[in-house]
Amino acid sequence: MQFDAIVIGSGMSGGMAAKELCERGLKVLVIERGKMIDPAKDYMDHLMPWELPNNNQVAEDEVAQHWPMQSMCYAFGSATKKFFAKDSEQPLSTPEDKPFAWIKGDHLGGRSVMWGRQTYRMSEMDLSANAKDGHGVDWPIRYADLAPWYDHVETFIGVAGSKEGLPQLPDGQFLPAFELNDAEKQFKAVVESKFPGRKVISGRVANLSVAQPQHTELGRTSCQARSICERGCRFGAMHSSLTSSLPAAKRTGNLTIVTDAIVHSLVQDPKTGKITAVKVIDAKTNEGRTYTAKVFFLNASTLGTAQILLNSANEANPRGLANGSDQVGRNIMDHMYGLATVAMFPGPEDSYYHGRRPTGIYIPRFRNVTEEGAGYVRGYGYQGGVFRAPWKAAALQPGVVGAEVKVRAHTLGPWIGVVAGFGEVLPNPDNRMTLHASRKDKWGIPIPHVDYAIGPNEKTMIKQILDDGRAMLEAAGGKVIKQADEAAMPGLGIHEMGTARMGLDPRTSVLNAHNQAHEVANLFITDGAAMASSGCQNPSLTYMALSARAADHAVQLLKEGTL
Amino acid sequence: METMLEMDRRALMQRAMVLLGATALAGCDFLPGSKTAATLRPDQAKLLGAFSDTLIPQTDTPGSLGAGVPKVFAQMYSDWASDKTREELSGALDRIDAAAVKEKGKGFADLSPADRQAFLAGYDKAALVDVPPPADAPKGNPFAPVISVVDNGYAKLKDLVATIYYTSETALTKELVYEHVPGGWTASVKVTPQTRPAITFGAF
């Protein structure tokens, strides 16, 4: 079969690119390296807690052998392990003293199936930050370029959120927000009155608080407040490639999907410089084959995309494909994560809530917006929540045994407040992925080697993330009981990005303003690799907006006959 | 580096193995490549029943035994736990028994329910006293703190037994609340004397 377009990767960005290309009439092949997932058979969201294998834990020896890195992800368990790539099969190399976690999907839909669903726009401030302070290269686009595509994607995926009118966190096309509980409303009132300019809002989330016709026609229904989203949602109440973008692509009749197909490299025509084919290794049989098309979208995830470009080196491009700038693999950024402060919170004793809300609170960035940062550029936002302490805290105190354990466990716990900062990381060319000089995976492909560390700007920022978190909780009467003292292992933000950045100048960037490779006219890259800076917002929405925008542009070029 | 506790535990295991003798050990079920029995010894299984029942007894609702905790524990001991965890768990059980013999002159399972309760309360309190973690211990984070107490194996045993109970169908229908499909989010509900906490997955 002849395809107009090939999309490599079926996750957050690949799913969206496929949908947009199919809806514009292109015959599209989606190539996924992982296994096929049939939600009806493979999701484990129907199991009761006592039915989950090993109490939703994976056998310890199996973790040690196959999942040492993946098991560090909060979403990893016996109900979800099928969604994670085995570290033993798809290893990552790092310097010994600079660990980096690569949390990786291995199935149709990729990480869109078990993502955290927090959904935020980047702002004009974010897209002009590089130009303003000189770090990295200037984005070739501004907010106005992205805004209509944010609208388009939000309407399709469904995002619950509240309109706040904040320039640093633009409003979008929102479904009704998930309401704050009474303790969170109390926290909001204190923070907003004692710290003018700061806001506590409902976490904007890609869960259907109220499903709309464009959702129900794809078989999706409103959120049932189960908050077991990472197992995959049979209600289709959260956006994932499996419930939204791929079904939308499929109904056009233009979509073909092939799974268990590992892209080895892209084949370039030396005369035209264009990609002509994708070389694939069958994950099960190790057999090689190729697929051809007119236009190619690379959505293999930030590290996977760079791995393919670097592994596609040829005579004319010994450094890798589309890499005249030597920027492929560089400028990795992953939001600083795990910078949490936990406090006992004096919430209303007579109030509780019902259901498991699939989001929490969000505190949009205020440093270097309404308040100056202490010796650093850029800033951070917080995710968190105020909730009733789970049974374990009170019930398992030393010396408490017998009936008293049960009394404590079934007594409503005190309120606990948590805020955890997500800090922006500057683009730094030395934070770099290369292909390992000698190690290859079981399919013979050189494994990625990541050399990454946060720099002085980030380290300075950490102190204020923790200080501000503590100050807000204490201002509301909270008593801090735990606080992180450093960011989690890099990579665990699971927001890695930047390995094929957009930019104006082909000498310093890989992609142009439409995510088209400067050096390869029919190659578009719209996953996290494209990001020229990280902002501090969860990035998936931006990847999807870039994907839809680039797909529209690619189809225009095809129609004009310029591709 | 081994902590004193780990060395003590190992020594204790070795002593226990010598006392049991090769014949008894040959009857245990070993997994391929493993040096640790994949199932509890019968005396440890009996002890686990007594421990679970004492930690979470029957009241107006079923306790650990009624909720089938020992069965799930035995399955996880075989299917989930690593050799290291099995040693920690079975070592913790052995230490409870040894302390009961020393203090009360009888194995823990042979004490009256009242004596078990009184003994375990004191034992539990002493075992869970915080101690500084070894210098090379993993750091942990606010959501997964590193446990460092006098008897880490005991902390693990207690946590596992209680966790199995509070994810059992019995506990989640009779002690706490679990709705698989709540149907929607209600941000504010008045607390009444009948209110019982609902379990959550993660923070929310």
XYZ file of C-alpha atoms in Angstrom, chain A:
563
model
C 0.000 0.000 0.000
C 1.215 3.484 -0.803
C 1.088 5.960 2.065
C 1.114 9.729 1.849
C 2.492 10.104 5.321
C 4.248 7.998 7.925
C 4.028 8.883 11.595
C 6.675 7.254 13.761
C 5.288 6.830 17.266
C 1.675 6.627 18.425
C 1.836 8.510 21.726
C 0.692 11.957 22.697
C 2.113 13.799 19.683
C 2.115 10.989 17.113
C -1.539 10.213 17.776
C -2.451 13.847 17.224
C -0.320 14.177 14.082
C -1.952 11.028 12.651
C -5.453 12.327 13.374
C -4.808 15.701 11.766
C -3.153 14.198 8.687
C -5.917 11.602 8.234
C -8.636 14.211 8.613
C -7.015 16.198 5.821
C -7.322 13.224 3.508
C -3.839 11.734 3.653
C -3.314 7.983 3.752
C -1.340 7.603 6.955
C 0.744 4.780 8.375
C 1.481 4.913 12.097
C 4.514 2.862 13.103
C 4.681 1.854 16.763
C 7.610 -0.071 18.235
C 5.599 -1.436 21.144
C 2.795 -3.934 21.336
C -0.815 -3.574 20.272
C -3.203 -2.633 23.066
C -6.873 -3.507 22.970
C -8.514 -1.487 25.753
C -11.340 -4.008 26.063
C -8.928 -6.815 26.845
C -5.783 -5.154 28.150
C -6.943 -2.439 30.547
C -7.049 -3.506 34.188
C -9.224 -0.661 35.422
C -12.097 -3.034 36.144
C -10.256 -4.880 38.909
C -11.092 -4.182 42.534
C -8.139 -3.394 44.839
C -8.169 -6.910 46.271
C -8.165 -8.439 42.794
C -4.953 -6.777 41.646
C -2.012 -9.168 41.446
C 0.300 -8.853 44.465
C -1.563 -5.877 45.861
C -0.688 -3.940 42.701
C 3.024 -4.483 43.272
C 5.381 -6.161 40.827
C 7.495 -9.040 42.142
C 10.692 -7.628 43.581
C 13.036 -9.892 41.628
C 11.229 -9.023 38.413
C 11.557 -5.315 39.221
C 15.276 -5.714 39.860
C 15.800 -7.650 36.654
C 13.537 -5.831 34.218
C 12.176 -2.599 35.651
C 14.667 -0.927 38.008
C 14.151 2.460 36.338
C 10.494 2.223 35.312
C 9.484 1.195 38.834
C 10.545 4.651 40.030
C 7.540 6.091 38.204
C 4.532 6.696 40.446
C 2.244 5.055 37.901
C 4.127 1.729 37.804
C 2.398 -1.299 39.334
C 1.153 -4.765 38.496
C -1.886 -3.241 36.775
C 0.219 -0.973 34.548
C 3.544 -2.738 33.988
C 2.458 -3.809 30.512
C 2.579 -0.140 29.549
C 6.244 0.286 30.478
C 9.287 -0.681 28.422
C 11.572 -3.168 30.134
C 14.818 -1.497 31.138
C 16.498 -4.838 30.453
C 15.419 -4.653 26.798
C 15.616 -0.915 26.195
C 18.420 0.297 28.443
C 19.746 3.806 28.819
C 23.395 4.490 29.485
C 24.531 7.385 31.704
C 27.751 8.349 33.446
C 27.799 6.493 36.757
C 27.511 9.635 38.868
C 24.826 11.290 36.715
C 21.765 9.032 36.715
C 18.852 9.866 34.422
C 15.550 8.006 34.411
C 13.997 7.292 31.034
C 10.383 6.390 31.721
C 9.187 4.836 28.537
C 6.053 3.325 27.054
C 6.147 0.128 25.018
C 2.712 -0.106 23.468
C 0.262 1.568 21.118
C -0.593 4.963 22.596
C 2.708 5.295 24.437
C 2.782 7.415 27.555
C -0.526 9.063 26.636
C -2.092 5.992 28.264
C -0.552 6.522 31.715
C 0.245 10.242 31.683
C -0.552 12.631 34.537
C -3.024 14.561 32.356
C -2.100 18.028 33.664
C -2.737 20.353 30.731
C -1.393 23.905 30.499
C -0.658 26.379 27.766
C 2.695 28.032 27.389
C 2.498 31.824 27.287
C 4.035 34.668 25.342
C 6.410 35.056 28.279
C 7.638 31.469 27.839
C 7.991 31.660 24.078
C 9.994 34.901 24.271
C 12.106 33.898 27.289
C 15.103 32.672 25.292
C 15.196 35.880 23.271
C 14.877 37.970 26.400
C 17.532 36.417 28.632
C 19.768 34.871 25.994
C 19.640 31.241 27.039
C 19.184 28.783 24.189
C 17.924 30.099 20.852
C 14.824 32.147 20.218
C 11.630 30.259 19.496
C 10.661 30.860 15.857
C 7.016 31.200 16.918
C 5.078 33.263 19.413
C 1.905 32.682 21.406
C -0.332 33.973 18.621
C 0.994 31.212 16.352
C 0.025 28.530 18.835
C -3.193 29.934 20.321
C -5.631 28.680 17.633
C -4.023 25.241 17.766
C -4.294 25.156 21.542
C -8.015 25.943 21.072
C -8.313 23.193 18.491
C -6.595 20.523 20.589
C -8.297 21.440 23.867
C -11.712 21.256 22.267
C -10.937 17.825 20.895
C -9.250 16.217 23.907
C -11.392 17.879 26.594
C -9.719 19.889 29.351
C -11.346 20.713 32.676
C -10.205 24.049 34.053
C -11.125 27.515 35.236
C -10.592 30.783 33.395
C -8.230 32.966 35.402
C -7.067 35.709 33.035
C -3.401 35.155 33.837
C -0.899 36.285 31.194
C 1.645 33.643 32.289
C -0.885 30.794 32.016
C -3.343 31.620 29.232
C -6.928 30.424 29.507
C -8.238 27.887 27.026
C -11.339 26.083 25.807
C -12.290 24.574 29.134
C -14.876 22.123 30.390
C -16.070 22.901 33.938
C -13.212 22.738 36.446
C -13.048 20.073 39.139
C -14.033 22.090 42.197
C -11.593 22.673 45.056
C -12.557 21.003 48.319
C -13.268 23.099 51.412
C -9.721 22.908 52.784
C -8.320 23.912 49.406
C -10.712 26.858 49.237
C -9.411 27.919 52.652
C -5.815 27.582 51.392
C -6.676 29.540 48.246
C -8.218 32.391 50.246
C -5.170 32.724 52.491
C -2.566 32.495 49.741
C -4.357 34.946 47.467
C -4.823 37.502 50.256
C -1.405 37.199 51.921
C 0.591 36.908 48.676
C -0.974 39.271 46.155
C -0.380 38.069 42.606
C -0.356 34.382 43.530
C -3.288 32.176 42.612
C -4.456 28.758 43.742
C -6.559 27.182 40.999
C -8.003 23.789 40.112
C -5.429 21.721 38.246
C -6.286 21.878 34.540
C -6.624 18.298 33.468
C -7.468 16.300 30.339
C -10.385 14.490 31.977
C -13.935 15.007 30.756
C -15.655 16.714 33.668
C -18.636 16.968 31.317
C -18.329 15.109 28.017
C -19.325 17.103 24.909
C -20.752 15.797 21.612
C -17.293 15.675 20.001
C -16.279 13.312 22.813
C -19.358 11.113 23.035
C -19.310 10.514 19.284
C -15.973 8.762 19.820
C -17.480 6.644 22.581
C -16.071 8.740 25.407
C -18.071 9.541 28.539
C -17.760 11.893 31.506
C -15.223 11.251 34.235
C -16.426 8.875 36.966
C -13.947 10.216 39.569
C -12.112 6.932 39.953
C -8.572 8.368 39.664
C -7.092 5.122 38.425
C -6.473 6.801 35.072
C -2.992 5.318 34.542
C -4.513 1.854 34.176
C -6.265 3.105 31.040
C -9.860 4.301 31.284
C -12.671 2.207 29.842
C -14.955 5.211 30.084
C -12.644 7.076 27.728
C -12.908 9.915 30.201
C -9.267 10.908 29.904
C -7.539 11.839 26.706
C -5.169 9.234 25.339
C -4.211 8.216 21.834
C -6.192 5.009 22.335
C -9.458 6.704 23.235
C -9.296 9.957 21.269
C -6.785 10.695 18.563
C -6.310 7.239 16.998
C -10.057 6.454 16.955
C -10.630 9.852 15.313
C -7.941 9.044 12.761
C -9.382 5.597 12.189
C -12.911 6.781 11.386
C -11.593 8.684 8.363
C -10.730 5.365 6.751
C -7.248 6.698 6.085
C -5.332 5.148 8.977
C -3.123 2.076 9.013
C -1.338 1.038 12.200
C 1.581 -1.321 12.471
C 2.859 -2.315 15.919
C 5.948 -4.233 17.062
C 7.879 -2.344 14.412
C 11.067 -0.706 15.652
C 12.335 2.103 13.495
C 16.024 1.590 12.838
C 16.630 4.639 10.661
C 15.359 6.941 7.979
C 16.572 6.586 4.419
C 17.539 9.799 2.654
C 17.783 10.371 -1.059
C 21.255 11.881 -1.535
C 20.093 13.870 -4.574
C 16.985 15.550 -3.185
C 17.871 15.383 0.501
C 14.363 14.102 1.192
C 13.432 11.027 3.204
C 12.236 8.221 1.001
C 11.684 5.376 3.432
C 11.706 4.145 7.007
C 13.770 1.078 7.864
C 12.020 -1.050 10.416
C 12.984 -4.107 12.464
C 10.177 -6.438 13.447
C 10.347 -6.618 17.242
C 9.265 -10.235 17.289
C 11.014 -11.772 14.289
C 13.984 -9.394 13.934
C 13.222 -9.210 10.212
C 13.901 -5.960 8.429
C 11.524 -4.149 6.093
C 10.924 -0.644 4.778
C 7.928 1.635 4.375
C 7.762 4.527 1.942
C 5.756 7.749 1.886
C 5.923 11.384 0.822
C 6.075 13.012 4.216
C 7.380 11.770 7.558
C 6.475 12.754 11.105
C 8.945 11.746 13.790
C 7.147 11.377 17.127
C 9.214 8.696 18.796
C 9.597 10.710 22.058
C 12.402 13.117 22.841
C 15.166 10.550 23.272
C 13.757 8.053 20.784
C 13.509 10.712 18.090
C 17.114 11.820 18.603
C 18.199 8.168 18.595
C 16.597 7.648 15.173
C 18.108 10.837 13.711
C 21.579 9.969 14.981
C 21.261 6.376 13.817
C 20.292 7.623 10.337
C 23.757 9.023 9.632
C 24.817 8.590 6.006
C 27.733 9.526 3.818
C 26.628 13.096 3.340
C 25.497 13.448 6.965
C 28.011 11.539 9.082
C 26.823 13.285 12.259
C 23.254 12.116 11.796
C 20.241 13.234 9.845
C 19.123 16.881 9.966
C 22.099 17.565 12.191
C 24.213 20.154 10.382
C 23.775 22.315 13.474
C 25.141 19.569 15.776
C 22.140 20.287 18.001
C 20.469 16.878 17.640
C 20.560 15.207 21.037
C 21.575 18.395 22.856
C 19.679 20.756 25.160
C 17.793 18.073 27.074
C 15.498 19.646 29.642
C 13.365 17.837 32.212
C 11.351 19.852 34.714
C 12.683 19.686 38.223
C 10.347 17.373 40.062
C 9.677 16.072 43.549
C 10.316 19.402 45.301
C 7.478 18.783 47.713
C 6.481 20.301 51.028
C 3.970 18.417 53.174
C 2.099 19.968 56.119
C -0.621 19.171 58.613
C -3.367 21.559 57.551
C -6.037 23.147 59.749
C -8.912 22.431 57.358
C -12.577 22.307 58.369
C -13.168 19.318 60.630
C -16.777 18.824 59.571
C -16.068 18.681 55.860
C -15.111 15.813 53.573
C -15.465 15.104 49.864
C -16.804 12.294 47.714
C -15.157 10.576 44.764
C -11.540 10.475 43.683
C -10.820 13.652 41.781
C -8.371 13.071 38.940
C -6.470 16.298 39.638
C -5.444 18.589 42.469
C -4.612 22.255 42.854
C -2.204 24.274 40.760
C -0.299 27.412 41.702
C 0.742 29.176 38.487
C 4.200 30.666 38.250
C 4.657 33.945 40.122
C 8.459 34.256 40.358
C 9.838 36.607 37.738
C 6.213 37.392 36.877
C 4.660 39.312 39.761
C 7.484 38.726 42.243
C 11.196 38.759 41.566
C 13.161 35.518 41.764
C 16.125 35.373 44.141
C 19.059 35.239 41.752
C 17.750 33.164 38.857
C 15.804 33.532 35.621
C 12.511 31.778 34.702
C 10.388 30.162 37.407
C 8.156 27.374 38.627
C 4.584 26.349 39.303
C 3.233 24.012 41.958
C 0.923 21.033 41.813
C -0.599 19.791 45.015
C -3.721 19.421 47.047
C -5.218 19.367 50.499
C -6.782 16.035 51.416
C -7.642 13.771 54.303
C -4.648 11.731 55.467
C -4.961 8.078 54.457
C -5.497 5.433 57.151
C -1.889 4.371 57.465
C -0.533 7.514 59.097
C -2.637 7.229 62.244
C -3.192 3.476 62.354
C 0.401 2.296 62.187
C 1.891 4.376 64.982
C 4.411 2.558 67.236
C 2.777 0.690 70.099
C -0.690 0.712 68.530
C -1.931 -2.842 68.033
C -5.292 -4.597 68.250
C -8.734 -3.037 68.005
C -7.226 0.433 68.311
C -5.666 0.026 64.845
C -9.134 -0.392 63.382
C -10.564 2.559 65.282
C -7.783 4.809 64.076
C -8.000 3.544 60.495
C -11.733 4.122 60.224
C -11.635 7.531 61.831
C -11.503 10.307 59.251
C -7.889 11.489 59.057
C -6.659 15.047 59.526
C -6.153 17.348 56.535
C -2.741 17.220 54.863
C -1.547 19.918 52.485
C 1.016 19.248 49.768
C 2.625 21.565 47.250
C 5.291 20.290 44.867
C 7.220 22.607 42.570
C 7.887 21.990 38.891
C 10.909 24.108 37.948
C 11.918 25.316 34.507
C 15.286 24.024 33.271
C 17.408 26.117 30.899
C 18.529 24.734 27.557
C 22.174 23.724 27.889
C 23.982 22.131 24.933
C 26.067 20.005 27.318
C 22.948 18.199 28.545
C 23.191 15.787 25.742
C 22.150 12.441 24.352
C 24.520 10.557 22.066
C 24.544 7.021 20.725
C 26.595 4.709 22.882
C 29.892 3.902 21.179
C 29.636 0.143 21.698
C 26.470 -0.963 23.482
C 23.579 -2.099 21.327
C 20.111 -3.306 22.239
C 18.803 -6.750 21.368
C 17.809 -5.493 17.928
C 21.304 -4.232 17.202
C 20.528 -0.529 17.568
C 23.035 1.584 19.535
C 21.485 2.529 22.873
C 21.166 6.164 23.952
C 23.713 7.626 26.341
C 22.502 10.628 28.330
C 24.841 13.000 30.127
C 22.669 15.429 32.077
C 22.864 17.626 35.145
C 20.988 20.653 36.392
C 23.005 23.868 36.447
C 23.482 26.851 38.755
C 20.229 28.581 37.719
C 18.222 25.489 38.634
C 20.085 24.903 41.888
C 19.429 28.464 43.003
C 15.768 28.102 42.059
C 15.327 24.964 44.187
C 15.866 26.859 47.431
C 13.103 29.309 46.638
C 10.734 26.575 45.440
C 11.029 24.975 48.879
C 10.941 28.283 50.803
C 7.852 29.548 48.953
C 6.096 26.192 49.391
C 6.718 26.259 53.107
C 5.727 29.922 53.425
C 2.353 29.387 51.719
C 1.447 26.329 53.774
C 2.530 28.025 57.006
C 0.682 31.222 56.155
C -2.470 29.102 55.992
C -1.772 27.636 59.428
C -0.052 24.492 58.182
C 2.634 22.749 60.199
C 5.295 21.361 57.883
C 6.061 17.710 58.593
C 8.179 16.771 55.591
C 10.087 18.565 52.913
C 12.311 17.406 50.073
C 15.812 18.863 50.073
C 16.663 18.210 46.453
C 14.952 17.503 43.149
C 14.132 13.927 42.206
C 16.448 12.075 39.845
C 16.461 13.860 36.485
C 14.094 12.205 34.043
C 11.464 11.494 36.683
C 9.682 14.716 35.759
C 8.922 12.650 32.616
C 8.939 15.930 30.729
C 12.230 15.357 28.895
C 12.437 17.569 25.837
C 14.686 19.648 23.575
C 16.817 17.209 21.509
C 15.880 18.663 18.101
C 14.957 22.218 18.865
C 13.012 24.679 16.784
C 14.761 27.898 15.825
C 15.190 30.571 13.203
C 18.766 29.730 12.230
C 19.680 26.370 10.622
C 23.173 26.758 12.043
C 21.894 26.605 15.642
C 18.628 24.702 15.443
C 17.129 21.589 13.863
C 13.550 22.585 13.034
C 11.929 25.658 11.563
C 8.805 27.492 12.696
C 6.611 24.688 11.374
C 8.574 21.836 12.945
C 10.021 21.016 9.551
C 13.665 19.989 9.580
C 15.784 22.821 8.179
C 17.786 20.328 6.165
C 15.139 17.728 5.252
C 12.069 19.228 3.627
C 9.693 16.288 4.131
C 10.618 15.551 7.766
C 8.556 17.009 10.611
C 9.299 16.505 14.306
C 6.534 17.447 16.729
C 7.256 15.597 19.959
C 9.157 16.963 22.951
C 12.340 17.035 20.903
C 11.122 20.233 19.198
C 11.044 22.354 22.354
C 13.391 25.349 22.390
C 12.704 26.019 26.063
C 10.813 24.114 28.718
C 8.593 26.625 30.488
C 7.484 25.202 33.795
C 4.141 23.925 32.529
C 3.415 20.275 31.847
C 4.236 20.126 28.147
C 1.952 17.553 26.473
C -0.611 20.112 25.320
C 2.106 22.089 23.545
C 3.377 18.948 21.797
C -0.154 18.260 20.578
C -0.696 21.851 19.413
C 2.617 21.790 17.541
C 1.630 18.449 15.984
C -1.713 19.707 14.712
C -0.164 22.914 13.427
C 2.679 21.136 11.646
C 0.293 18.588 10.118
C -1.804 21.405 8.689
C 1.294 23.011 7.240
C 2.650 19.771 5.788
C -0.637 19.107 4.001
C -0.583 22.630 2.571
C 2.926 22.054 1.239
C 1.877 18.729 -0.263
C -1.074 20.378 -1.971
C 1.168 23.132 -3.299
C 3.477 20.464 -4.625
C 6.483 21.760 -2.743
C 7.159 18.560 -0.795
